[in-house]
Coordinates of C-alpha atoms and ligand atoms in Angstrom, one line a residue:
M1 CA 110.7 58.7 92.2
T2 CA 108.5 60.7 94.6
Q3 CA 108.8 64.4 94.0
Q4 CA 109.5 66.6 96.9
L5 CA 109.3 70.4 97.6
R6 CA 110.7 72.2 100.5
I7 CA 109.1 75.5 101.6
A8 CA 110.9 78.0 103.8
H9 CA 108.5 80.0 105.9
L10 CA 110.3 83.3 106.9
Y11 CA 109.8 84.6 110.5
P12 CA 106.5 82.8 111.0
D13 CA 106.2 84.0 114.6
H14 CA 106.7 87.7 113.7
M15 CA 105.2 88.0 110.3
N16 CA 101.8 86.4 110.1
I17 CA 98.7 88.5 110.0
Y18 CA 95.3 88.0 108.4
G19 CA 96.0 84.3 108.2
D20 CA 99.0 84.6 106.0
R21 CA 100.1 81.2 107.3
G22 CA 97.2 79.8 105.3
N23 CA 99.3 80.3 102.2
V24 CA 101.9 77.7 103.4
I25 CA 99.1 75.3 104.4
A26 CA 97.5 75.6 101.0
L27 CA 100.8 74.9 99.2
Q28 CA 101.5 71.9 101.4
Q29 CA 98.0 70.5 101.0
R30 CA 97.9 71.0 97.2
C31 CA 101.2 69.1 97.0
R32 CA 99.9 66.3 99.2
W33 CA 96.8 65.9 97.2
R34 CA 99.1 65.3 94.2
G35 CA 101.5 62.9 96.0
I36 CA 104.3 65.5 96.1
A37 CA 106.1 65.3 99.4
C38 CA 106.3 68.7 101.0
E39 CA 108.3 69.9 104.0
V40 CA 108.0 73.2 105.7
V41 CA 111.1 74.8 107.2
P42 CA 110.4 77.6 109.6
V43 CA 113.2 80.3 109.4
G44 CA 113.3 82.5 112.5
P45 CA 115.9 85.0 113.8
G46 CA 119.4 83.6 113.8
A47 CA 118.6 80.6 111.5
T48 CA 121.0 79.4 108.9
V49 CA 119.5 78.4 105.6
D50 CA 120.9 76.5 102.6
W51 CA 118.9 78.2 99.9
A52 CA 119.9 75.6 97.3
G53 CA 117.8 73.1 99.2
I54 CA 114.7 75.3 99.2
D55 CA 112.1 75.3 96.5
I56 CA 109.5 77.9 97.6
V57 CA 109.9 80.8 100.1
F58 CA 107.0 82.4 101.8
F59 CA 107.1 85.6 103.8
G60 CA 104.0 87.0 105.4
G61 CA 102.9 90.4 106.5
G62 CA 103.3 92.2 109.8
Q63 CA 102.9 95.3 111.8
D64 CA 105.5 98.0 111.4
S65 CA 106.7 96.9 114.9
G66 CA 107.0 93.2 113.8
Q67 CA 108.9 94.2 110.7
A68 CA 111.3 96.3 112.8
L69 CA 112.1 93.3 115.0
I70 CA 113.3 91.1 112.2
A71 CA 114.4 93.5 109.4
E72 CA 118.1 93.6 110.5
D73 CA 118.4 89.8 111.0
F74 CA 116.7 89.3 107.6
V75 CA 118.9 91.8 105.7
E76 CA 122.2 90.8 107.4
R77 CA 121.8 87.1 107.9
Q78 CA 119.7 86.1 104.9
G79 CA 120.0 89.0 102.5
P80 CA 123.0 88.2 100.3
A81 CA 122.3 84.5 99.8
L82 CA 118.6 84.9 99.4
R83 CA 119.0 87.7 96.9
A84 CA 121.4 85.5 94.9
A85 CA 119.0 82.6 95.0
I86 CA 116.1 84.9 93.8
D87 CA 118.4 86.1 91.0
D88 CA 118.8 82.4 90.2
G89 CA 115.1 81.9 89.9
L90 CA 114.1 80.7 93.4
V91 CA 110.3 80.8 93.7
M92 CA 109.0 83.2 96.4
L93 CA 105.8 84.8 97.5
A94 CA 105.9 87.7 99.9
I95 CA 102.8 89.5 101.3
C96 CA 102.6 93.1 102.4
G97 CA 105.2 93.6 105.2
G98 CA 107.3 90.7 103.7
Y99 CA 106.9 92.3 100.2
Q100 CA 108.1 95.6 101.6
L101 CA 111.3 94.0 103.1
L102 CA 112.1 92.3 99.7
G103 CA 112.5 95.8 98.3
H104 CA 115.2 98.4 99.0
Y105 CA 113.6 99.9 102.1
F106 CA 110.4 100.8 104.0
L107 CA 110.3 104.2 105.5
T108 CA 107.5 103.9 108.0
H109 CA 104.8 106.4 108.7
A110 CA 106.7 107.2 112.0
G111 CA 109.9 108.0 110.1
Q112 CA 111.8 104.7 110.8
R113 CA 113.8 103.5 107.9
L114 CA 113.7 99.7 107.7
P115 CA 116.2 98.2 105.3
G116 CA 115.1 95.6 102.8
I117 CA 117.3 93.1 100.9
G118 CA 116.8 94.8 97.5
A119 CA 115.8 91.6 95.7
L120 CA 112.8 93.4 94.2
D121 CA 113.4 96.8 92.7
V122 CA 110.8 98.6 94.8
Y123 CA 110.8 100.9 97.7
T124 CA 108.0 101.8 100.2
V125 CA 107.0 104.9 102.0
G126 CA 104.4 104.9 104.8
G127 CA 101.4 107.3 104.6
K128 CA 99.0 108.7 107.1
E129 CA 95.9 107.1 105.6
R130 CA 95.9 103.3 105.6
L131 CA 94.8 101.6 102.4
I132 CA 92.2 99.0 103.5
G133 CA 89.7 96.9 101.8
N134 CA 88.9 94.1 99.4
V135 CA 90.9 93.9 96.2
V136 CA 90.4 92.3 92.8
V137 CA 93.5 92.2 90.6
E138 CA 93.8 91.0 87.0
T139 CA 97.3 89.4 86.6
N140 CA 99.7 90.4 84.0
P141 CA 99.4 87.6 81.3
D142 CA 103.2 87.2 81.2
L143 CA 103.1 85.8 84.7
S144 CA 101.9 82.3 83.6
G145 CA 100.8 82.7 80.0
R146 CA 97.3 83.8 80.7
A147 CA 95.6 86.5 82.8
F148 CA 93.5 85.5 85.7
R149 CA 91.8 87.3 88.6
L150 CA 93.0 87.3 92.2
V151 CA 90.9 88.3 95.2
G152 CA 92.4 89.4 98.4
F153 CA 92.3 91.9 101.3
E154 CA 94.7 94.8 101.8
N155 CA 95.6 96.8 104.9
H156 CA 98.8 98.8 104.7
S157 CA 100.1 102.3 105.3
G158 CA 103.1 101.7 103.0
R159 CA 103.0 102.9 99.4
T160 CA 105.2 100.8 97.2
Y161 CA 106.8 102.2 94.0
L162 CA 108.4 100.0 91.3
G163 CA 111.7 100.7 89.6
A164 CA 112.6 99.5 86.1
G165 CA 113.8 96.1 87.4
A166 CA 110.4 94.9 88.6
R167 CA 107.1 94.6 86.7
P168 CA 103.6 94.7 88.4
L169 CA 101.9 91.5 89.3
G170 CA 98.7 93.0 87.8
R171 CA 96.2 95.7 87.4
V172 CA 93.9 96.7 90.2
L173 CA 90.2 96.3 89.3
V174 CA 89.0 97.0 92.8
G175 CA 91.0 98.4 95.7
R176 CA 94.1 100.6 96.1
G177 CA 97.1 98.3 95.3
N178 CA 100.7 99.2 95.5
N179 CA 100.3 102.9 96.2
G180 CA 96.7 104.0 95.5
E181 CA 98.0 106.1 92.6
D182 CA 99.1 104.1 89.5
G183 CA 96.4 101.3 89.5
M184 CA 99.0 98.6 89.8
E185 CA 99.4 95.8 92.4
G186 CA 102.4 93.8 93.4
A187 CA 105.8 93.3 91.8
V188 CA 107.4 90.4 90.0
Y189 CA 111.1 89.7 89.4
R190 CA 112.1 86.4 87.9
N191 CA 110.1 83.9 90.0
A192 CA 109.6 86.1 93.1
I193 CA 106.3 87.8 93.7
G194 CA 105.5 90.4 96.2
C195 CA 102.0 91.8 96.7
Y196 CA 99.6 93.3 99.2
L197 CA 97.0 90.6 99.1
H198 CA 96.2 89.0 102.4
G199 CA 93.3 86.5 102.5
S200 CA 94.8 84.0 102.9
L201 CA 95.7 84.6 99.3
L202 CA 96.5 81.1 98.0
P203 CA 93.4 79.2 99.3
K204 CA 91.3 81.8 97.6
N205 CA 93.3 81.8 94.4
P206 CA 94.3 78.3 93.5
Q207 CA 95.6 79.4 90.1
L208 CA 98.4 81.3 91.8
A209 CA 99.2 78.5 94.2
D210 CA 99.6 76.1 91.3
H211 CA 101.7 78.6 89.4
L212 CA 104.1 78.6 92.3
I213 CA 104.1 74.8 92.6
A214 CA 104.5 74.2 88.9
T215 CA 107.4 76.7 88.7
A216 CA 109.1 75.2 91.7
L217 CA 108.8 71.6 90.2
R218 CA 110.2 72.7 86.9
R219 CA 113.1 74.4 88.6
R220 CA 113.9 71.2 90.7
Y221 CA 113.0 68.4 88.3
G222 CA 113.1 69.9 84.8
D223 CA 110.1 70.0 82.4
V224 CA 107.5 68.0 84.3
G225 CA 104.6 69.1 82.2
C226 CA 101.4 70.5 83.9
V227 CA 100.7 69.8 87.6
A228 CA 98.0 67.3 88.0
P229 CA 94.6 69.1 88.0
L230 CA 92.6 69.2 91.3
D231 CA 88.9 69.7 91.8
D232 CA 88.9 73.4 92.5
A233 CA 85.2 73.9 91.6
L234 CA 84.3 75.3 95.1
E235 CA 87.3 77.6 95.3
L236 CA 86.8 79.0 91.9
R237 CA 83.1 79.5 92.5
A238 CA 83.9 81.4 95.7
Q239 CA 86.5 83.4 93.9
Q240 CA 84.0 84.3 91.1
V241 CA 81.3 85.3 93.6
M242 CA 83.7 87.6 95.3
V243 CA 84.9 89.1 92.0
E244 CA 81.3 89.8 90.9
R245 CA 80.3 91.2 94.3
M246 CA 83.3 93.5 94.4
L247 CA 82.9 94.7 90.8
R248 CA 79.2 95.4 91.6
V249 CA 80.1 97.4 94.8
R250 CA 82.6 99.5 92.8
R251 CA 80.0 100.6 90.2
Ligands
LIG301 N1 103.3 97.4 108.4 C1 103.2 97.5 107.0 C2 102.2 98.6 106.5 O1 101.4 99.1 107.3 C3 102.7 96.2 106.4 C4 101.3 95.8 106.8 C5 100.9 94.4 106.5 O2 101.7 93.5 106.4 N2 99.6 94.2 106.5 O3 102.3 99.1 105.4

């Protein structure tokens, strides 16, 4: 039996900056290389989604203005069912503006309060200074059984604070992270991950891409063992060069 994964891409026309779409392409390609069929379902304003048929959800970042255009549709149309699916273990990756809307709310720098779906126990408050630059994060080992390093690029005014129901994705080695104060980056709840890492994130960090694919396969097909290894020598070398360069610059 051919395995198949379906990826829902939330608001691709409104929420896609710094090449966030590359995350969906990376997931799709890494599935194809392994003979796993992969379908991408774009979810725009007004769409109806059967979340039981979705294996991975991706939500990219956006300007405050882009977020304002879709926040109400997202919260009202998708909020209750998507929150329930995330409670049930649906695999999700949300970047920056998408991450903020997975939380309780985003109070923008201009004072607009954008509602979130509250799937992640986080809230975000915009600040005057933007947090911009390259980031290196060491993931929390409980994410996938071992810590690994992620490289990415952040550009956000929002400062995100975690409540007791979410744990950080990892520790910031270089960069500002969730709020520039507590040294942490991202938030994890069950199989949903929110973080500030543009990049695109997944092509640069194949370990995280495969963590999402493996978790989604397990959820759909039961214990399928490890995903077939791919030759990631180039990606890992590029990641390592970036980590070393950033750590050097920081010193
Ligand atoms: N508009 C949000 C902020 O500035 C998110 C930015 C982003 O997605 N890069 O915090």
